[in-house]
Short mmCIF file of C-alpha atoms in Angstrom, two decimals:
data_model
loop_
_atom_site.label_atom_id
_atom_site.label_comp_id
_atom_site.label_asym_id
_atom_site.label_seq_id
_atom_site.Cartn_x
_atom_site.Cartn_y
_atom_site.Cartn_z
CA MET A 1 14.41 -2.58 21.23
CA ALA A 2 15.95 -5.04 18.78
CA GLY A 3 15.47 -7.80 21.32
CA THR A 4 11.72 -7.33 21.58
CA ALA A 5 10.89 -9.39 18.55
CA THR A 6 12.63 -12.47 19.87
CA THR A 7 11.69 -12.17 23.53
CA ARG A 8 8.00 -11.62 22.89
CA ARG A 9 7.55 -15.31 22.05
CA SER A 10 10.33 -17.75 22.56
CA ARG A 11 9.35 -20.23 19.89
CA ILE A 12 11.39 -18.81 17.03
CA THR A 13 15.17 -18.62 16.96
CA PRO A 14 16.83 -15.38 15.86
CA GLU A 15 18.18 -17.15 12.76
CA ARG A 16 14.75 -18.39 11.83
CA GLU A 17 13.29 -14.94 12.44
CA ALA A 18 15.89 -13.35 10.15
CA GLU A 19 15.13 -15.90 7.42
CA LEU A 20 11.45 -15.17 7.73
CA TYR A 21 11.94 -11.41 7.50
CA GLU A 22 14.07 -11.81 4.38
CA ALA A 23 11.33 -13.89 2.78
CA VAL A 24 8.73 -11.23 3.65
CA LEU A 25 10.85 -8.49 2.05
CA ASP A 26 11.42 -10.63 -1.06
CA LEU A 27 7.69 -11.18 -1.40
CA LEU A 28 6.98 -7.51 -0.77
CA ARG A 29 9.31 -6.51 -3.63
CA GLU A 30 7.83 -9.17 -5.89
CA VAL A 31 4.10 -8.59 -5.43
CA GLY A 32 3.66 -5.39 -3.37
CA TYR A 33 1.84 -4.94 -0.08
CA ASP A 34 -1.72 -5.35 -1.36
CA SER A 35 -1.04 -8.72 -2.94
CA LEU A 36 1.15 -10.05 -0.15
CA THR A 37 -0.75 -12.73 1.76
CA MET A 38 0.00 -14.55 4.98
CA ASP A 39 -0.59 -17.75 2.97
CA ALA A 40 2.27 -16.82 0.65
CA VAL A 41 4.55 -16.01 3.58
CA ALA A 42 3.66 -19.32 5.23
CA ALA A 43 4.31 -21.25 2.00
CA ARG A 44 7.57 -19.47 1.20
CA THR A 45 8.95 -19.95 4.71
CA ARG A 46 7.39 -23.34 5.40
CA SER A 47 5.66 -21.96 8.51
CA SER A 48 2.13 -22.41 9.69
CA LYS A 49 -0.16 -19.42 9.38
CA ALA A 50 -1.08 -19.94 13.04
CA THR A 51 2.56 -19.36 14.02
CA LEU A 52 2.76 -16.22 11.91
CA TYR A 53 -0.37 -14.74 13.44
CA ARG A 54 0.65 -15.75 16.97
CA GLN A 55 4.09 -14.19 16.57
CA TRP A 56 3.23 -11.05 14.62
CA GLY A 57 -0.48 -10.44 14.92
CA GLY A 58 -0.92 -9.71 11.24
CA LYS A 59 0.52 -8.62 7.92
CA ALA A 60 1.08 -4.98 8.83
CA GLU A 61 3.23 -5.70 11.87
CA LEU A 62 5.08 -8.52 10.11
CA VAL A 63 6.02 -6.20 7.24
CA ALA A 64 7.00 -3.28 9.50
CA ARG A 65 9.21 -5.51 11.61
CA ALA A 66 10.77 -7.17 8.59
CA ILE A 67 11.84 -3.74 7.33
CA ARG A 68 13.00 -2.72 10.78
CA HIS A 69 15.07 -5.88 11.07
CA HIS A 70 16.64 -5.18 7.68
CA LYS A 71 17.41 -1.59 8.66
CA PRO A 72 18.21 -1.69 12.34
CA VAL A 73 18.11 1.96 13.32
CA ASP A 74 18.93 1.17 16.91
CA VAL A 75 22.40 -0.18 16.18
CA PHE A 76 23.39 3.40 15.49
CA ASN A 77 25.13 4.59 18.58
CA VAL A 78 28.05 6.34 17.01
CA ASP A 79 28.79 9.50 18.90
CA THR A 80 31.32 11.31 16.77
CA GLY A 81 31.38 14.44 18.90
CA SER A 82 29.90 16.73 16.25
CA LEU A 83 26.49 17.14 14.62
CA ARG A 84 28.00 16.92 11.15
CA GLY A 85 29.91 13.78 12.07
CA ASP A 86 26.83 12.09 13.49
CA LEU A 87 24.59 12.97 10.52
CA GLN A 88 27.22 11.97 7.99
CA ALA A 89 27.68 8.67 9.82
CA MET A 90 23.94 8.07 9.53
CA ALA A 91 24.05 8.92 5.82
CA THR A 92 26.73 6.37 5.10
CA ARG A 93 25.67 3.41 7.24
CA GLN A 94 23.75 1.94 4.31
CA ASP A 95 25.58 1.27 1.08
CA ASP A 96 24.07 2.52 -2.18
CA CYS A 97 22.50 -0.82 -2.98
CA GLU A 98 20.76 -1.07 0.41
CA MET A 99 19.67 2.54 0.09
CA GLU A 100 18.01 1.96 -3.26
CA GLN A 101 16.24 -1.15 -1.95
CA ASN A 102 14.94 0.76 1.07
CA SER A 103 13.90 3.70 -1.04
CA SER A 104 11.89 1.46 -3.35
CA LEU A 105 10.26 -0.32 -0.39
CA MET A 106 9.36 3.01 1.17
CA ARG A 107 7.74 4.24 -2.02
CA ALA A 108 5.69 1.07 -2.35
CA LEU A 109 4.55 1.31 1.27
CA GLY A 110 3.92 5.05 1.01
CA THR A 111 1.02 4.22 -1.28
CA ALA A 112 -0.23 1.25 0.72
CA VAL A 113 -0.51 3.18 3.99
CA HIS A 114 -3.47 5.10 2.63
CA ALA A 115 -5.57 2.03 2.13
CA HIS A 116 -4.26 0.32 5.28
CA PRO A 117 -4.26 2.39 8.48
CA ASP A 118 -2.92 -0.61 10.42
CA LEU A 119 0.16 -0.58 8.18
CA LEU A 120 0.72 3.11 8.88
CA ALA A 121 0.38 2.44 12.62
CA ALA A 122 2.88 -0.45 12.44
CA LEU A 123 5.39 1.56 10.38
CA ARG A 124 5.12 4.42 12.82
CA GLU A 125 5.74 2.09 15.76
CA TRP A 126 8.62 0.11 14.24
CA LEU A 127 10.31 2.59 11.92
CA ILE A 128 9.28 6.21 12.27
CA GLU A 129 9.27 6.45 16.08
CA PRO A 130 12.69 4.80 16.48
CA GLU A 131 14.12 7.07 13.75
CA LEU A 132 12.66 10.12 15.46
CA GLU A 133 14.07 8.98 18.78
CA GLU A 134 17.51 8.39 17.31
CA LEU A 135 17.58 11.73 15.50
CA GLY A 136 16.30 13.35 18.68
CA GLN A 137 19.35 12.03 20.55
CA VAL A 138 21.74 13.23 17.86
CA VAL A 139 20.16 16.70 17.93
CA GLN A 140 20.01 16.81 21.73
CA ARG A 141 23.74 16.12 21.94
CA ALA A 142 24.29 18.98 19.48
CA VAL A 143 22.12 21.26 21.61
CA ASP A 144 24.07 20.21 24.72
CA ARG A 145 27.35 20.99 22.95
CA GLY A 146 26.02 24.42 21.95
CA GLU A 147 26.03 23.60 18.22
CA VAL A 148 22.26 23.98 17.84
CA ARG A 149 19.96 26.42 19.62
CA ALA A 150 17.34 24.62 21.68
CA ASP A 151 14.57 26.71 20.08
CA ASN A 152 15.68 26.19 16.46
CA ALA A 153 12.48 25.51 14.51
CA ALA A 154 14.18 23.04 12.15
CA ILE A 155 14.67 20.55 15.01
CA GLY A 156 11.11 19.29 14.50
CA TYR A 157 11.74 18.72 10.80
CA VAL A 158 14.98 16.73 10.67
CA LEU A 159 13.30 13.49 9.64
CA HIS A 160 11.10 15.33 7.11
CA MET A 161 14.22 16.76 5.50
CA ILE A 162 15.96 13.41 5.29
CA ILE A 163 13.06 11.13 4.31
CA GLY A 164 11.86 13.78 1.89
CA ALA A 165 15.19 13.97 0.06
CA PHE A 166 15.24 10.20 -0.13
CA VAL A 167 11.80 10.02 -1.68
CA ALA A 168 12.09 13.10 -3.91
CA ARG A 169 15.48 12.09 -5.36
CA THR A 170 14.17 9.55 -7.85
CA MET A 171 11.29 11.65 -9.06
CA ILE A 172 13.22 14.88 -9.47
CA ASP A 173 16.55 13.63 -10.74
CA ASP A 174 15.68 10.22 -12.14
CA GLU A 175 18.51 8.80 -10.06
CA PRO A 176 18.38 6.64 -6.95
CA PRO A 177 19.43 8.13 -3.63
CA THR A 178 23.10 7.39 -2.93
CA GLN A 179 25.51 8.00 -0.08
CA ALA A 180 27.05 10.83 -2.10
CA PHE A 181 23.67 12.49 -2.63
CA LEU A 182 22.59 12.16 0.98
CA SER A 183 25.95 13.37 2.24
CA SER A 184 25.81 16.44 0.01
CA TYR A 185 22.18 17.13 0.98
CA ILE A 186 23.07 17.00 4.67
CA ASP A 187 25.82 19.57 4.21
CA ALA A 188 23.74 21.81 1.94
CA VAL A 189 20.37 21.66 3.70
CA VAL A 190 20.15 19.83 7.02
CA LEU A 191 23.18 21.34 8.75
CA PRO A 192 22.57 24.96 7.64
CA ALA A 193 18.94 24.73 8.78
CA LEU A 194 19.92 23.28 12.15
CA VAL A 195 22.81 25.62 12.93
CA ALA A 196 21.07 28.75 11.59
CA MET B 1 3.57 26.54 -21.74
CA ALA B 2 -0.08 26.28 -20.67
CA GLY B 3 -1.13 27.03 -24.24
CA THR B 4 0.71 24.05 -25.69
CA ALA B 5 -2.00 21.56 -24.87
CA THR B 6 -4.64 23.39 -26.86
CA THR B 7 -2.51 24.59 -29.77
CA ARG B 8 -0.99 21.21 -30.49
CA ARG B 9 -4.27 20.02 -32.00
CA SER B 10 -7.12 22.41 -32.59
CA ARG B 11 -9.97 19.93 -32.33
CA ILE B 12 -10.71 20.26 -28.62
CA THR B 13 -11.97 23.40 -26.93
CA PRO B 14 -10.33 24.55 -23.68
CA GLU B 15 -13.59 23.82 -21.83
CA ARG B 16 -13.73 20.30 -23.21
CA GLU B 17 -10.07 19.78 -22.38
CA ALA B 18 -10.64 20.90 -18.78
CA GLU B 19 -13.61 18.50 -18.45
CA LEU B 20 -11.51 15.69 -19.78
CA TYR B 21 -8.64 16.36 -17.38
CA GLU B 22 -11.05 16.42 -14.43
CA ALA B 23 -12.41 13.04 -15.50
CA VAL B 24 -8.90 11.62 -15.76
CA LEU B 25 -8.05 12.82 -12.24
CA ASP B 26 -11.30 11.39 -10.87
CA LEU B 27 -10.51 8.03 -12.45
CA LEU B 28 -6.93 8.17 -11.20
CA ARG B 29 -8.13 8.68 -7.62
CA GLU B 30 -10.73 5.93 -7.98
CA VAL B 31 -8.68 3.14 -9.54
CA GLY B 32 -5.00 4.23 -9.50
CA TYR B 33 -2.62 4.52 -12.42
CA ASP B 34 -2.17 0.83 -13.16
CA SER B 35 -5.89 0.17 -13.53
CA LEU B 36 -6.64 3.37 -15.41
CA THR B 37 -7.39 2.53 -19.05
CA MET B 38 -7.87 4.70 -22.11
CA ASP B 39 -11.13 2.78 -22.60
CA ALA B 40 -12.38 4.01 -19.22
CA VAL B 41 -11.34 7.60 -20.00
CA ALA B 42 -13.10 7.38 -23.37
CA ALA B 43 -16.27 6.00 -21.79
CA ARG B 44 -16.32 8.47 -18.91
CA THR B 45 -15.79 11.46 -21.19
CA ARG B 46 -17.76 10.17 -24.17
CA SER B 47 -14.70 10.55 -26.40
CA SER B 48 -13.29 8.18 -28.96
CA LYS B 49 -10.06 6.43 -28.04
CA ALA B 50 -8.67 7.59 -31.38
CA THR B 51 -9.15 11.21 -30.32
CA LEU B 52 -7.46 10.58 -26.98
CA TYR B 53 -4.44 8.94 -28.57
CA ARG B 54 -4.21 11.60 -31.29
CA GLN B 55 -4.38 14.42 -28.77
CA TRP B 56 -2.23 12.98 -25.99
CA GLY B 57 -0.21 10.14 -27.39
CA GLY B 58 -0.93 7.85 -24.46
CA LYS B 59 -1.93 7.36 -20.86
CA ALA B 60 1.27 8.71 -19.32
CA GLU B 61 1.11 12.07 -21.06
CA LEU B 62 -2.64 12.35 -20.54
CA VAL B 63 -2.23 11.84 -16.79
CA ALA B 64 0.76 14.18 -16.48
CA ARG B 65 -1.05 16.94 -18.34
CA ALA B 66 -4.25 16.43 -16.37
CA ILE B 67 -2.29 17.00 -13.16
CA ARG B 68 -0.46 19.94 -14.67
CA HIS B 69 -3.74 21.49 -15.74
CA HIS B 70 -5.13 21.03 -12.25
CA LYS B 71 -2.04 22.60 -10.69
CA PRO B 72 -0.94 25.27 -13.13
CA VAL B 73 2.54 26.07 -11.91
CA ASP B 74 3.07 28.62 -14.66
CA VAL B 75 0.37 31.01 -13.45
CA PHE B 76 2.69 31.81 -10.57
CA ASN B 77 4.32 35.05 -11.49
CA VAL B 78 4.04 36.83 -8.19
CA ASP B 79 7.17 38.79 -7.55
CA THR B 80 6.86 39.95 -3.96
CA GLY B 81 10.31 41.46 -3.80
CA SER B 82 11.70 39.03 -1.23
CA LEU B 83 12.64 35.36 -1.19
CA ARG B 84 10.49 34.73 1.84
CA GLY B 85 7.52 36.49 0.25
CA ASP B 86 7.84 34.49 -2.97
CA LEU B 87 8.20 31.12 -1.22
CA GLN B 88 5.35 31.83 1.17
CA ALA B 89 3.17 32.87 -1.78
CA MET B 90 3.94 29.52 -3.41
CA ALA B 91 3.10 27.70 -0.18
CA THR B 92 -0.32 29.28 0.05
CA ARG B 93 -1.53 29.24 -3.54
CA GLN B 94 -3.24 25.91 -2.99
CA ASP B 95 -5.80 25.62 -0.22
CA ASP B 96 -5.53 22.72 2.21
CA CYS B 97 -8.05 20.61 0.36
CA GLU B 98 -6.23 20.97 -2.98
CA MET B 99 -2.95 20.27 -1.23
CA GLU B 100 -4.20 17.01 0.23
CA GLN B 101 -5.58 15.92 -3.14
CA ASN B 102 -2.26 16.68 -4.85
CA SER B 103 -0.31 14.97 -2.14
CA SER B 104 -2.36 11.80 -2.48
CA LEU B 105 -2.02 11.86 -6.29
CA MET B 106 1.73 12.31 -5.98
CA ARG B 107 2.04 9.37 -3.63
CA ALA B 108 0.01 7.15 -5.95
CA LEU B 109 2.12 8.17 -8.94
CA GLY B 110 5.36 7.90 -6.98
CA THR B 111 4.81 4.17 -6.92
CA ALA B 112 3.62 3.88 -10.51
CA VAL B 113 6.68 5.61 -11.99
CA HIS B 114 8.81 2.60 -11.17
CA ALA B 115 6.81 0.26 -13.33
CA HIS B 116 6.20 2.89 -16.03
CA PRO B 117 9.25 4.83 -17.25
CA ASP B 118 7.03 6.70 -19.75
CA LEU B 119 5.00 8.06 -16.83
CA LEU B 120 8.17 9.29 -15.12
CA ALA B 121 9.26 10.96 -18.37
CA ALA B 122 5.86 12.64 -18.78
CA LEU B 123 5.76 13.82 -15.15
CA ARG B 124 9.25 15.22 -15.52
CA GLU B 125 8.26 17.09 -18.68
CA TRP B 126 4.91 18.46 -17.46
CA LEU B 127 5.42 18.88 -13.72
CA ILE B 128 8.97 18.59 -12.45
CA GLU B 129 10.72 20.66 -15.11
CA PRO B 130 8.23 23.56 -14.90
CA GLU B 131 8.47 23.50 -11.08
CA LEU B 132 12.27 23.54 -11.28
CA GLU B 133 12.16 26.41 -13.77
CA GLU B 134 9.78 28.41 -11.61
CA LEU B 135 11.79 27.84 -8.43
CA GLY B 136 14.92 28.67 -10.43
CA GLN B 137 13.45 32.07 -11.24
CA VAL B 138 12.48 32.73 -7.63
CA VAL B 139 15.98 31.83 -6.46
CA GLN B 140 17.68 33.78 -9.26
CA ARG B 141 15.82 36.92 -8.25
CA ALA B 142 16.97 36.34 -4.67
CA VAL B 143 20.56 35.93 -5.88
CA ASP B 144 20.25 39.13 -7.94
CA ARG B 145 18.96 40.99 -4.88
CA GLY B 146 21.89 39.71 -2.83
CA GLU B 147 19.68 37.60 -0.53
CA VAL B 148 21.23 34.29 -1.57
CA ARG B 149 24.85 33.59 -2.50
CA ALA B 150 25.15 32.34 -6.07
CA ASP B 151 27.28 29.39 -4.89
CA ASN B 152 24.94 28.28 -2.06
CA ALA B 153 24.77 24.49 -2.30
CA ALA B 154 21.11 24.36 -1.23
CA ILE B 155 20.03 26.06 -4.48
CA GLY B 156 20.10 22.70 -6.23
CA TYR B 157 17.87 21.15 -3.57
CA VAL B 158 14.96 23.57 -3.23
CA LEU B 159 12.45 21.27 -4.92
CA HIS B 160 13.78 18.26 -2.96
CA MET B 161 13.15 20.12 0.28
CA ILE B 162 9.62 21.12 -0.67
CA ILE B 163 8.39 17.94 -2.37
CA GLY B 164 10.06 15.91 0.35
CA ALA B 165 8.23 17.71 3.16
CA PHE B 166 4.99 17.26 1.27
CA VAL B 167 5.47 13.52 0.89
CA ALA B 168 7.02 12.88 4.33
CA ARG B 169 4.34 14.81 6.24
CA THR B 170 1.67 12.11 6.14
CA MET B 171 4.01 9.26 6.98
CA ILE B 172 5.83 10.99 9.83
CA ASP B 173 3.04 12.96 11.45
CA ASP B 174 -0.05 11.11 10.27
CA GLU B 175 -1.44 14.45 9.13
CA PRO B 176 -1.92 15.80 5.63
CA PRO B 177 0.29 18.64 4.43
CA THR B 178 -1.41 21.99 5.02
CA GLN B 179 -0.63 25.61 4.25
CA ALA B 180 0.34 26.12 7.90
CA PHE B 181 2.76 23.16 7.81
CA LEU B 182 4.36 24.19 4.52
CA SER B 183 4.63 27.79 5.63
CA SER B 184 6.34 26.79 8.87
CA TYR B 185 8.66 24.36 7.05
CA ILE B 186 9.73 27.09 4.63
CA ASP B 187 10.66 29.41 7.49
CA ALA B 188 12.37 26.67 9.52
CA VAL B 189 14.23 24.80 6.77
CA VAL B 190 14.12 26.22 3.25
CA LEU B 191 14.98 29.84 4.02
CA PRO B 192 17.75 29.13 6.56
CA ALA B 193 19.38 26.67 4.12
CA LEU B 194 19.20 29.18 1.25
CA VAL B 195 20.38 32.24 3.11
CA ALA B 196 23.08 30.41 5.08
#
């Protein structure tokens, strides 16, 4: 799916697209979703607004795809041979700095989605669905290996467990999520629930 | 701890205090934390700003205690005799409408805490710490009964699991958290992790 963004319209090079996404994320951190305008993106990236709208349709999709580009869930195709190995690999593919940046973006967008249903739809398309699909593959392999029962009720909640820990970490412990935290949470919560 | 708010200063009756907290929550839902001013609270409740500051110190504590008042965690002293019974009782003490209201307040505040460390401190004092203490008692009783091993690593993550599911529900499933969801999540995730 990573190729979709560049094949959809051929007018923007991958390098240019990456630059543009970085600028969108910078602006998002600086001013938040509500105050982010296509004018500001156009000015910051020296693009025309017409190009932005032609390529991305609107702000919601541009933001969702900028985050997706920054956090390419589909590059994960590590198959370690065990459920624990796969989940731990997922937990450590972002370093602590990237994790904190993503966690702060997610919190900011978590508020914005309520006022902007198109943002929620775009985030679901570009981030949530691919994450669910990826986790679904990891769990399916575990079911096939006999590690997880096919009817285990926690299977439907794997992403809830992981995203939830991410989001709750700062509020409960006043500390950002880190690799060490996520790794410990997977061993303490996610694995026991899945292999119960 | 519920008595603290009224005993700290004796000038406000419990009825008046409840009215005031309701007004604060209404304003919070209408304008969000950033735009909520003590002036607006004073006007809406026909109080003097001096009284508000004397009684609550500032906006952060006023908001945290308004939420706490609305969601009195300390009234929970049901001891059902089993871990599942206690957790399920917690899951169902708010009806679906209250749960959605709380979930939307939490999301709004989850963003605001980053710009306002005093809000995070007040939420920790008035909401997170009491929740942790209450869950700690529920889990301790389960340990005493032999239902949960004292060294189970998930014990430290019970609130992460629950708050996380609450917050992740809307984003992942595009549905508000409900009693049925929380009840199912407790059986599928929280209990298996704790009794593993």
